[in-house]
CSV table of C-alpha atoms in Angstrom, one decimal:
chain,number,residue,atom,x,y,z
A,97,MET,CA,-17.6,10.8,8.5
A,98,ARG,CA,-17.3,8.3,5.7
A,99,ARG,CA,-14.2,10.0,4.3
A,100,ILE,CA,-12.5,10.2,7.6
A,101,THR,CA,-13.2,6.5,8.1
A,102,LEU,CA,-11.5,5.8,4.8
A,103,TRP,CA,-8.6,8.0,5.8
A,104,LEU,CA,-8.1,6.1,9.0
A,105,LEU,CA,-8.3,2.7,7.3
A,106,SER,CA,-5.8,3.7,4.6
A,107,THR,CA,-3.4,4.9,7.2
A,108,VAL,CA,-3.8,1.7,9.0
A,109,SER,CA,-3.2,-0.3,5.8
A,110,ALA,CA,-0.1,1.8,5.0
A,111,LEU,CA,1.3,1.1,8.4
A,112,VAL,CA,0.6,-2.6,8.1
A,113,LEU,CA,2.4,-2.5,4.8
A,114,LEU,CA,5.3,-0.5,6.3
A,115,PHE,CA,6.1,-3.1,8.8
A,116,SER,CA,5.6,-6.0,6.5
A,117,TYR,CA,8.2,-4.5,4.1
A,118,ARG,CA,10.7,-4.1,6.9
A,119,THR,CA,10.3,-7.7,8.0
A,120,SER,CA,10.4,-9.2,4.5
A,121,THR,CA,13.5,-7.3,3.3
A,122,ASN,CA,15.4,-8.1,6.5
A,123,SER,CA,17.0,-4.6,6.3
A,124,ALA,CA,16.5,-4.2,10.0
A,125,ALA,CA,15.8,-6.4,12.9
A,126,PRO,CA,12.1,-7.5,12.7
A,127,VAL,CA,9.8,-5.1,14.5
A,128,VAL,CA,7.7,-8.1,15.5
A,129,ALA,CA,7.5,-8.5,19.3
A,130,SER,CA,5.9,-11.4,21.0
A,131,SER,CA,4.2,-9.4,23.6
A,132,SER,CA,1.3,-11.8,24.2
A,133,PRO,CA,0.7,-13.3,27.6
A,134,PRO,CA,2.6,-16.6,28.0
A,135,ALA,CA,-0.7,-18.5,28.6
A,136,ALA,CA,-1.6,-18.0,24.9
A,137,ALA,CA,0.8,-20.4,23.3
A,138,GLY,CA,1.6,-19.6,19.6
A,139,GLN,CA,0.0,-16.2,19.8
A,140,ALA,CA,2.0,-13.1,18.8
A,141,THR,CA,1.2,-9.4,18.5
A,142,TYR,CA,2.8,-7.7,15.5
A,143,LYS,CA,3.4,-4.0,16.1
A,144,GLY,CA,3.7,-1.4,13.4
A,145,SER,CA,6.0,1.6,13.9
A,146,VAL,CA,4.4,4.8,15.0
A,147,ALA,CA,3.6,7.0,12.0
A,148,GLN,CA,3.2,10.8,12.3
A,149,THR,CA,0.1,11.9,10.3
A,150,ARG,CA,-1.4,15.4,10.1
A,151,TRP,CA,-3.9,14.3,12.6
A,152,GLY,CA,-1.3,13.0,15.0
A,153,PRO,CA,0.6,9.7,15.7
A,154,VAL,CA,-0.9,6.4,14.7
A,155,GLN,CA,0.2,2.8,15.4
A,156,VAL,CA,-1.5,-0.4,14.5
A,157,THR,CA,-1.1,-3.9,15.9
A,158,VAL,CA,-2.3,-7.3,14.6
A,159,THR,CA,-2.6,-10.2,16.9
A,160,VAL,CA,-2.0,-13.6,15.3
A,161,SER,CA,-2.7,-17.0,16.8
A,162,GLY,CA,-2.1,-20.3,14.9
A,163,GLY,CA,-1.6,-18.3,11.7
A,164,LYS,CA,-4.9,-16.5,12.0
A,165,ILE,CA,-5.6,-12.9,12.9
A,166,VAL,CA,-7.6,-12.8,16.1
A,167,ASP,CA,-7.5,-9.1,16.7
A,168,VAL,CA,-6.6,-5.7,15.2
A,169,ALA,CA,-6.0,-2.7,17.4
A,170,VAL,CA,-4.8,0.8,17.0
A,171,PRO,CA,-3.2,1.5,20.4
A,172,VAL,CA,-1.8,4.9,19.3
A,173,ARG,CA,-4.2,7.2,17.5
A,174,PRO,CA,-5.2,10.9,17.5
A,175,ASP,CA,-7.6,11.5,20.4
A,176,GLY,CA,-6.7,15.1,21.3
A,177,ASN,CA,-10.3,16.2,21.2
A,178,HIS,CA,-13.9,15.1,21.4
A,179,ARG,CA,-14.1,14.9,17.5
A,180,ASP,CA,-11.1,12.5,17.3
A,181,GLU,CA,-12.6,10.3,19.9
A,182,GLU,CA,-15.9,10.2,18.0
A,183,ILE,CA,-14.2,9.3,14.8
A,184,ASN,CA,-12.1,6.6,16.5
A,185,ALA,CA,-15.2,5.1,18.1
A,186,ALA,CA,-16.8,4.7,14.6
A,187,ALA,CA,-13.9,3.7,12.4
A,188,LEU,CA,-11.8,1.4,14.5
A,189,PRO,CA,-14.5,-1.3,15.1
A,190,VAL,CA,-15.2,-1.2,11.3
A,191,LEU,CA,-11.6,-2.0,10.5
A,192,ARG,CA,-11.4,-4.7,13.1
A,193,GLN,CA,-14.6,-6.3,11.9
A,194,GLU,CA,-13.5,-6.2,8.2
A,195,VAL,CA,-10.3,-8.0,9.0
A,196,LEU,CA,-12.0,-10.5,11.2
A,197,ASP,CA,-14.8,-11.1,8.6
A,198,ALA,CA,-12.1,-11.9,6.0
A,199,GLN,CA,-10.6,-14.3,8.5
A,200,SER,CA,-13.9,-16.0,9.1
A,201,ALA,CA,-14.3,-16.5,5.4
A,202,GLU,CA,-10.9,-18.2,5.7
A,203,ILE,CA,-9.5,-16.5,2.7
A,204,ASP,CA,-5.8,-16.7,1.9
A,205,THR,CA,-5.6,-13.7,-0.4
A,206,VAL,CA,-7.7,-11.0,-2.1
A,207,SER,CA,-8.4,-10.3,-5.8
A,208,GLY,CA,-9.4,-6.8,-6.7
A,209,ALA,CA,-8.9,-3.9,-9.1
A,210,THR,CA,-5.2,-2.9,-9.4
A,211,VAL,CA,-4.0,-0.7,-6.6
A,212,THR,CA,-1.3,1.8,-7.4
A,213,SER,CA,-1.8,4.2,-4.5
A,214,ASP,CA,-2.5,3.4,-0.9
A,215,GLY,CA,-6.0,2.0,-0.8
A,216,TYR,CA,-7.6,0.7,2.3
A,217,ARG,CA,-8.5,-2.6,0.5
A,218,ARG,CA,-4.8,-3.3,1.2
A,219,SER,CA,-5.5,-3.5,4.8
A,220,LEU,CA,-7.2,-6.8,4.2
A,221,GLN,CA,-4.4,-8.1,2.0
A,222,ALA,CA,-1.7,-6.6,4.2
A,223,ALA,CA,-3.2,-8.1,7.3
A,224,LEU,CA,-3.3,-11.5,5.6
A,225,ASP,CA,0.3,-11.1,4.6
A,226,ALA,CA,1.3,-9.8,8.1
A,227,ALA,CA,-0.2,-12.9,9.7
A,228,HIS,CA,2.4,-15.1,7.9
A,229,LEU,CA,5.5,-12.9,7.8
A,230,SER,CA,7.4,-14.7,10.6
B,268,MET,CA,2.5,-30.4,9.6
B,269,THR,CA,2.1,-27.6,7.1
B,270,ALA,CA,3.5,-24.2,7.8
B,271,ARG,CA,3.1,-21.0,5.9
B,272,ARG,CA,5.2,-18.0,5.2
B,273,ALA,CA,4.7,-14.7,3.3
B,274,TRP,CA,7.0,-12.2,1.6
B,275,VAL,CA,6.0,-8.8,0.4
B,276,GLU,CA,7.8,-6.4,-1.9
B,277,GLN,CA,6.7,-3.3,-3.8
B,278,ILE,CA,7.4,-3.8,-7.6
B,279,MET,CA,5.9,-2.2,-10.7
B,280,GLY,CA,4.2,0.3,-8.3
B,281,LEU,CA,2.2,-2.6,-6.7
B,282,PRO,CA,2.4,-4.6,-3.6
B,283,VAL,CA,3.5,-8.1,-4.7
B,284,SER,CA,3.1,-10.9,-2.1
B,285,VAL,CA,4.2,-14.5,-2.2
B,286,HIS,CA,2.7,-17.0,0.3
B,287,VAL,CA,4.3,-20.5,0.5
B,288,ARG,CA,2.8,-23.5,2.2
B,289,GLY,CA,4.7,-26.7,3.0
B,290,ALA,CA,6.8,-28.6,5.5
B,291,ASP,CA,9.4,-25.9,6.0
B,292,PRO,CA,8.7,-22.6,4.1
B,293,GLY,CA,11.6,-21.1,6.0
B,294,ALA,CA,14.1,-23.4,4.2
B,295,ALA,CA,16.8,-21.8,2.0
B,296,PRO,CA,15.6,-23.2,-1.4
B,297,VAL,CA,12.2,-21.6,-0.7
B,298,ALA,CA,13.7,-18.2,0.1
B,299,GLU,CA,16.0,-18.4,-3.0
B,300,GLY,CA,13.0,-19.2,-5.2
B,301,VAL,CA,11.0,-16.3,-3.8
B,302,ALA,CA,14.0,-14.0,-4.2
B,303,ARG,CA,14.3,-15.0,-7.9
B,304,VAL,CA,10.6,-14.3,-8.5
B,305,PHE,CA,11.0,-10.8,-7.1
B,306,ALA,CA,14.3,-10.2,-9.1
B,307,GLU,CA,12.7,-11.3,-12.3
B,308,LEU,CA,9.7,-9.0,-11.8
B,309,ARG,CA,12.0,-6.1,-11.0
B,310,ARG,CA,13.9,-6.8,-14.2
B,311,ALA,CA,10.7,-7.0,-16.3
B,312,ASP,CA,9.7,-3.6,-14.8
B,313,ALA,CA,13.0,-2.1,-15.8
B,314,VAL,CA,12.6,-3.2,-19.4
B,315,LEU,CA,8.8,-2.8,-19.9
B,316,SER,CA,7.7,0.0,-17.6
B,317,PRO,CA,5.8,2.9,-19.2
B,318,TYR,CA,6.6,5.0,-16.1
B,319,ARG,CA,10.4,4.8,-16.8
B,320,ASP,CA,11.9,7.1,-19.5
B,321,GLY,CA,14.9,4.8,-19.7
B,322,SER,CA,13.0,1.5,-20.1
B,323,ASP,CA,13.4,-0.3,-23.5
B,324,LEU,CA,9.6,0.2,-24.0
B,325,SER,CA,9.9,4.0,-23.7
B,326,ARG,CA,13.1,4.2,-25.8
B,327,TRP,CA,11.5,2.0,-28.5
B,328,GLU,CA,8.4,4.2,-28.5
B,329,ARG,CA,10.5,7.4,-28.9
B,330,GLY,CA,12.3,5.8,-31.9
B,331,GLU,CA,15.7,5.6,-30.0
B,332,LEU,CA,15.8,1.8,-30.1
B,333,CYS,CA,14.6,-0.7,-32.7
B,334,LEU,CA,12.8,-3.9,-31.7
B,335,GLY,CA,15.7,-6.1,-32.8
B,336,ASP,CA,18.2,-4.2,-30.6
B,337,ALA,CA,15.9,-4.0,-27.5
B,338,ASP,CA,15.7,-6.7,-24.8
B,339,ALA,CA,14.0,-9.7,-26.3
B,340,ASP,CA,11.2,-9.4,-23.8
B,341,LEU,CA,9.9,-6.3,-25.5
B,342,ALA,CA,9.4,-8.1,-28.8
B,343,ARG,CA,7.8,-11.0,-27.0
B,344,VAL,CA,5.3,-8.7,-25.2
B,345,VAL,CA,4.5,-6.8,-28.4
B,346,GLU,CA,3.7,-10.1,-30.1
B,347,LEU,CA,1.6,-11.3,-27.2
B,348,CYS,CA,-0.3,-8.0,-27.2
B,349,GLU,CA,-1.2,-8.5,-30.8
B,350,ARG,CA,-2.4,-12.0,-30.1
B,351,ALA,CA,-4.4,-10.6,-27.1
B,352,ARG,CA,-6.0,-8.0,-29.4
B,353,GLU,CA,-7.0,-10.6,-31.9
B,354,ARG,CA,-8.4,-13.0,-29.3
B,355,THR,CA,-10.5,-10.3,-27.6
B,356,GLY,CA,-11.9,-9.0,-30.9
B,357,GLY,CA,-10.0,-5.7,-30.4
B,358,TRP,CA,-11.2,-5.1,-26.8
B,359,PHE,CA,-7.7,-5.4,-25.4
B,360,ASP,CA,-5.5,-2.9,-27.3
B,361,PRO,CA,-2.3,-1.3,-25.9
B,362,ALA,CA,-2.2,1.3,-28.7
B,363,GLY,CA,-3.5,4.8,-27.9
B,364,LEU,CA,-3.9,4.3,-24.1
B,365,PRO,CA,-3.4,7.4,-22.0
B,366,ASP,CA,0.1,7.9,-20.7
B,367,PRO,CA,0.0,7.3,-16.9
B,368,ARG,CA,1.7,10.6,-16.3
B,369,THR,CA,0.8,13.0,-19.1
B,370,GLY,CA,-2.5,11.5,-20.3
B,371,ARG,CA,-1.2,11.6,-23.9
B,372,PRO,CA,-2.0,8.6,-26.1
B,373,ARG,CA,0.8,6.0,-26.2
B,374,TYR,CA,1.5,2.3,-26.5
B,375,ASP,CA,1.1,0.8,-23.1
B,376,PRO,CA,1.2,-3.0,-22.7
B,377,SER,CA,1.0,-2.9,-18.9
B,378,GLY,CA,-2.4,-4.6,-19.0
B,379,LEU,CA,-0.6,-7.7,-20.3
B,380,VAL,CA,2.9,-7.3,-18.8
B,381,LYS,CA,1.9,-7.9,-15.2
B,382,GLY,CA,0.1,-11.2,-15.8
B,383,TRP,CA,2.8,-12.3,-18.3
B,384,ALA,CA,5.7,-11.4,-16.0
B,385,VAL,CA,4.1,-13.0,-12.9
B,386,GLN,CA,3.2,-16.1,-14.8
B,387,ARG,CA,6.8,-16.5,-16.1
B,388,ALA,CA,8.5,-15.5,-12.8
B,389,ALA,CA,6.4,-18.3,-11.0
B,390,ARG,CA,8.7,-20.9,-12.7
B,391,HIS,CA,11.2,-20.2,-10.0
B,392,LEU,CA,8.8,-21.8,-7.5
B,393,ALA,CA,7.8,-24.7,-9.7
B,394,GLY,CA,10.7,-26.9,-8.6
B,395,LEU,CA,9.8,-26.7,-4.9
B,396,ASP,CA,8.5,-30.2,-4.5
B,397,GLY,CA,5.7,-30.6,-2.0
B,398,TYR,CA,5.1,-26.9,-1.6
B,399,GLY,CA,2.1,-24.8,-2.6
B,400,TRP,CA,2.3,-21.1,-3.3
B,401,CYS,CA,0.1,-18.1,-3.9
B,402,LEU,CA,1.4,-15.0,-5.8
B,403,ASN,CA,-0.6,-11.8,-5.6
B,404,ALA,CA,0.4,-8.8,-7.7
B,405,GLY,CA,-1.8,-5.9,-6.9
B,406,GLY,CA,-4.9,-8.0,-6.7
B,407,ASP,CA,-4.1,-10.5,-9.5
B,408,VAL,CA,-3.5,-13.9,-8.2
B,409,LEU,CA,-1.7,-17.1,-9.3
B,410,VAL,CA,-1.8,-20.3,-7.2
B,411,ARG,CA,-0.4,-23.8,-7.2
B,412,THR,CA,-1.1,-26.6,-4.8
B,413,PRO,CA,0.7,-29.9,-4.4
B,414,ALA,CA,-1.3,-33.2,-4.5
B,415,GLY,CA,-3.2,-33.6,-1.2
B,416,GLY,CA,-3.0,-30.0,-0.2
B,417,PRO,CA,-6.1,-27.8,0.4
B,418,PRO,CA,-7.1,-25.3,-2.3
B,419,TRP,CA,-6.2,-21.7,-1.9
B,420,ARG,CA,-9.2,-19.5,-1.0
B,421,ILE,CA,-9.2,-16.3,-2.9
B,422,GLY,CA,-11.6,-13.6,-1.7
B,423,VAL,CA,-13.1,-11.4,-4.5
B,424,GLU,CA,-13.3,-7.8,-3.3
B,425,ASP,CA,-16.5,-5.8,-3.5
B,426,PRO,CA,-15.9,-2.8,-5.7
B,427,ALA,CA,-18.6,-0.8,-3.8
B,428,ASP,CA,-16.8,-1.5,-0.5
B,429,PRO,CA,-13.3,-2.9,-0.9
B,430,GLY,CA,-13.2,-3.9,2.8
B,431,ARG,CA,-15.8,-6.6,2.0
B,432,LEU,CA,-16.0,-9.6,-0.2
B,433,LEU,CA,-18.3,-10.5,-3.1
B,434,GLY,CA,-17.4,-14.2,-2.8
B,435,VAL,CA,-14.6,-16.7,-2.5
B,436,VAL,CA,-12.9,-18.7,-5.3
B,437,PRO,CA,-11.3,-21.9,-4.1
B,438,LEU,CA,-8.6,-22.9,-6.5
B,439,CYS,CA,-6.0,-25.6,-6.6
B,440,ASP,CA,-4.0,-24.4,-9.7
B,441,GLY,CA,-4.8,-21.4,-11.7
B,442,ALA,CA,-5.3,-17.6,-11.8
B,443,VAL,CA,-7.8,-15.0,-10.7
B,444,ALA,CA,-7.6,-11.5,-12.2
B,445,THR,CA,-9.7,-8.5,-11.5
B,446,SER,CA,-10.1,-5.4,-13.5
B,447,GLY,CA,-12.2,-2.3,-12.8
B,448,SER,CA,-12.4,1.2,-11.6
B,449,ALA,CA,-12.6,0.6,-7.8
B,450,HIS,CA,-9.2,2.2,-6.9
B,451,ARG,CA,-8.0,4.3,-9.7
B,452,GLY,CA,-11.2,5.8,-11.1
B,453,ALA,CA,-12.1,5.3,-14.7
B,454,HIS,CA,-8.8,4.2,-16.2
B,455,ILE,CA,-10.2,1.6,-18.5
B,456,VAL,CA,-10.3,2.9,-22.1
B,457,ASP,CA,-12.8,1.8,-24.8
B,458,PRO,CA,-10.4,1.0,-27.7
B,459,PHE,CA,-13.1,1.8,-30.2
B,460,THR,CA,-13.9,5.3,-29.0
B,461,GLY,CA,-10.7,6.2,-27.1
B,462,ARG,CA,-12.9,7.3,-24.2
B,463,ALA,CA,-13.0,6.0,-20.6
B,464,ALA,CA,-15.1,2.8,-20.5
B,465,THR,CA,-17.9,2.9,-18.0
B,466,PRO,CA,-20.1,-0.2,-18.3
B,467,VAL,CA,-18.4,-2.2,-15.5
B,468,ARG,CA,-17.4,-1.5,-11.9
B,469,ALA,CA,-15.3,-4.6,-11.7
B,470,VAL,CA,-14.9,-8.0,-13.4
B,471,THR,CA,-13.1,-11.0,-12.0
B,472,VAL,CA,-11.9,-13.7,-14.4
B,473,VAL,CA,-10.8,-17.2,-13.3
B,474,GLY,CA,-8.7,-19.4,-15.6
B,475,PRO,CA,-5.7,-21.7,-16.0
B,476,ASP,CA,-3.1,-18.9,-16.4
B,477,LEU,CA,-2.7,-15.3,-15.2
B,478,LEU,CA,-1.7,-13.8,-18.6
B,479,TRP,CA,-5.0,-14.7,-20.2
B,480,ALA,CA,-7.2,-14.2,-17.1
B,481,ASP,CA,-5.7,-10.7,-16.9
B,482,VAL,CA,-6.2,-9.9,-20.6
B,483,HIS,CA,-9.8,-11.2,-20.5
B,484,ALA,CA,-10.5,-9.2,-17.4
B,485,THR,CA,-9.1,-6.0,-19.0
B,486,ALA,CA,-11.0,-6.6,-22.2
B,487,ALA,CA,-14.3,-7.4,-20.3
B,488,ALA,CA,-14.0,-4.2,-18.2
B,489,ALA,CA,-13.9,-2.2,-21.5
B,490,ARG,CA,-16.6,-4.2,-23.3
B,491,GLY,CA,-19.2,-4.8,-20.6
B,492,PRO,CA,-21.6,-7.7,-20.2
B,493,ALA,CA,-21.3,-8.9,-23.8
B,494,ALA,CA,-17.7,-9.9,-23.1
B,495,LEU,CA,-19.0,-12.7,-20.8
B,496,GLU,CA,-20.0,-14.6,-24.0
B,497,HIS,CA,-16.5,-14.5,-25.3
B,498,LEU,CA,-14.2,-15.8,-22.5
B,499,ALA,CA,-12.9,-18.9,-24.2
B,500,GLY,CA,-13.0,-21.3,-21.3
B,501,HIS,CA,-12.7,-18.8,-18.5
B,502,GLU,CA,-15.3,-18.1,-15.8
B,503,ALA,CA,-16.1,-14.6,-14.7
B,504,LEU,CA,-18.1,-12.5,-12.2
B,505,MET,CA,-19.0,-9.0,-13.3
B,506,ILE,CA,-20.5,-6.1,-11.4
B,507,THR,CA,-22.0,-3.6,-13.9
B,508,SER,CA,-22.0,0.2,-13.4
B,509,SER,CA,-25.6,-0.1,-12.2
B,510,GLY,CA,-24.6,-2.6,-9.6
B,511,ARG,CA,-25.9,-5.7,-11.4
B,512,ARG,CA,-24.1,-9.0,-10.6
B,513,LEU,CA,-23.5,-11.2,-13.6
B,514,THR,CA,-21.6,-14.5,-13.8
B,515,THR,CA,-20.8,-17.1,-16.4
B,516,PRO,CA,-22.7,-20.4,-15.7
B,517,GLY,CA,-19.7,-22.1,-14.2
B,518,PHE,CA,-18.4,-19.3,-11.9
B,519,PRO,CA,-16.3,-19.8,-9.8
B,520,GLY,CA,-15.1,-22.7,-11.8
B,521,ARG,CA,-15.1,-26.5,-11.2
B,522,ALA,CA,-16.1,-27.2,-7.6
B,523,ALA,CA,-12.8,-27.4,-5.7
B,524,PRO,CA,-12.2,-30.5,-3.7
B,525,LEU,CA,-11.2,-30.5,-0.1
B,526,ARG,CA,-7.9,-31.8,-1.2
B,527,CYS,CA,-6.2,-31.1,-4.5
B,528,SER,CA,-5.3,-33.9,-6.9
B,529,PRO,CA,-2.0,-34.1,-8.7
B,530,VAL,CA,-1.4,-31.5,-11.4
């Protein structure tokens, strides 16, 4: 279970990075869409593109309000069978809580051992980056 | 009103992010400064990467290029590495490190190049009057705050659970570098035995500039707790392989004010 959790988190972090690169290099129109209800002024939901993984398609969204991440969601994820659903039920709240914990510590950035491959630690840094890309 | 904007690029095999805070971080001079930072880091990578066969570093090592004919940055880095070796009592040593691809021993100054290159590239942001910025290259961080601005808050990752934080370092101006085995396994080498160093899970060093914070973090990861006595004005937090948490008396540095004073 732990390993699968790690896989899901690293997938999510890779996705967050994916869309952050696209926005920062301006090589394409920003994928960012302000899809929040009009009532929540200054709130925006950043949508990653859908990535095909061996477990199925995955997509992550980060909701930002006033420069802070207020929610993390994975609206598209493998849930073809009972096992997938069980994994999602365990892993997704963990990711969401980790990102929100980092927010409540009000950190701007993360210092950690050098990352050369996709590590899920990046989900924290990438989420912090994503909150300020626009 | 202070706004904030971030840019991210993948350089030297690492995610490099730049956050800028100020009145109008979307203004053209800011974007130009950030673009120059990324361009300089890409150039440093082309000259000094141990991963590229065509880099001046690789050609010099193979004997195809002498130091005098290579890009002047190579000689600068070789000289700085020698100073780093002396200052750390030999615990930082680029000689005989395993090649990142083949594992064969070679001269690999990467442990110094990243901090040095980021520190130097940051000069392109120095002229942005009234703006603060935070550069993060693969977990090593350099920040600057204008007078009156709030300090940057740098979370220190827990090596046992990289989604969580060991603590927060508030910093107006300076650097935070972390070295350890959390993401790449045991890649820290003991220069005296040539074997993988194991005494430390992670060590975070806080200091005035990124070059030396990074060098001291790398050396301390190889040396272990004894290194905390030899940090020459730096503060550090270390998690040993048995999970013990050690800090220098002043960690995380001088108490940061709510508002930063002029540099």
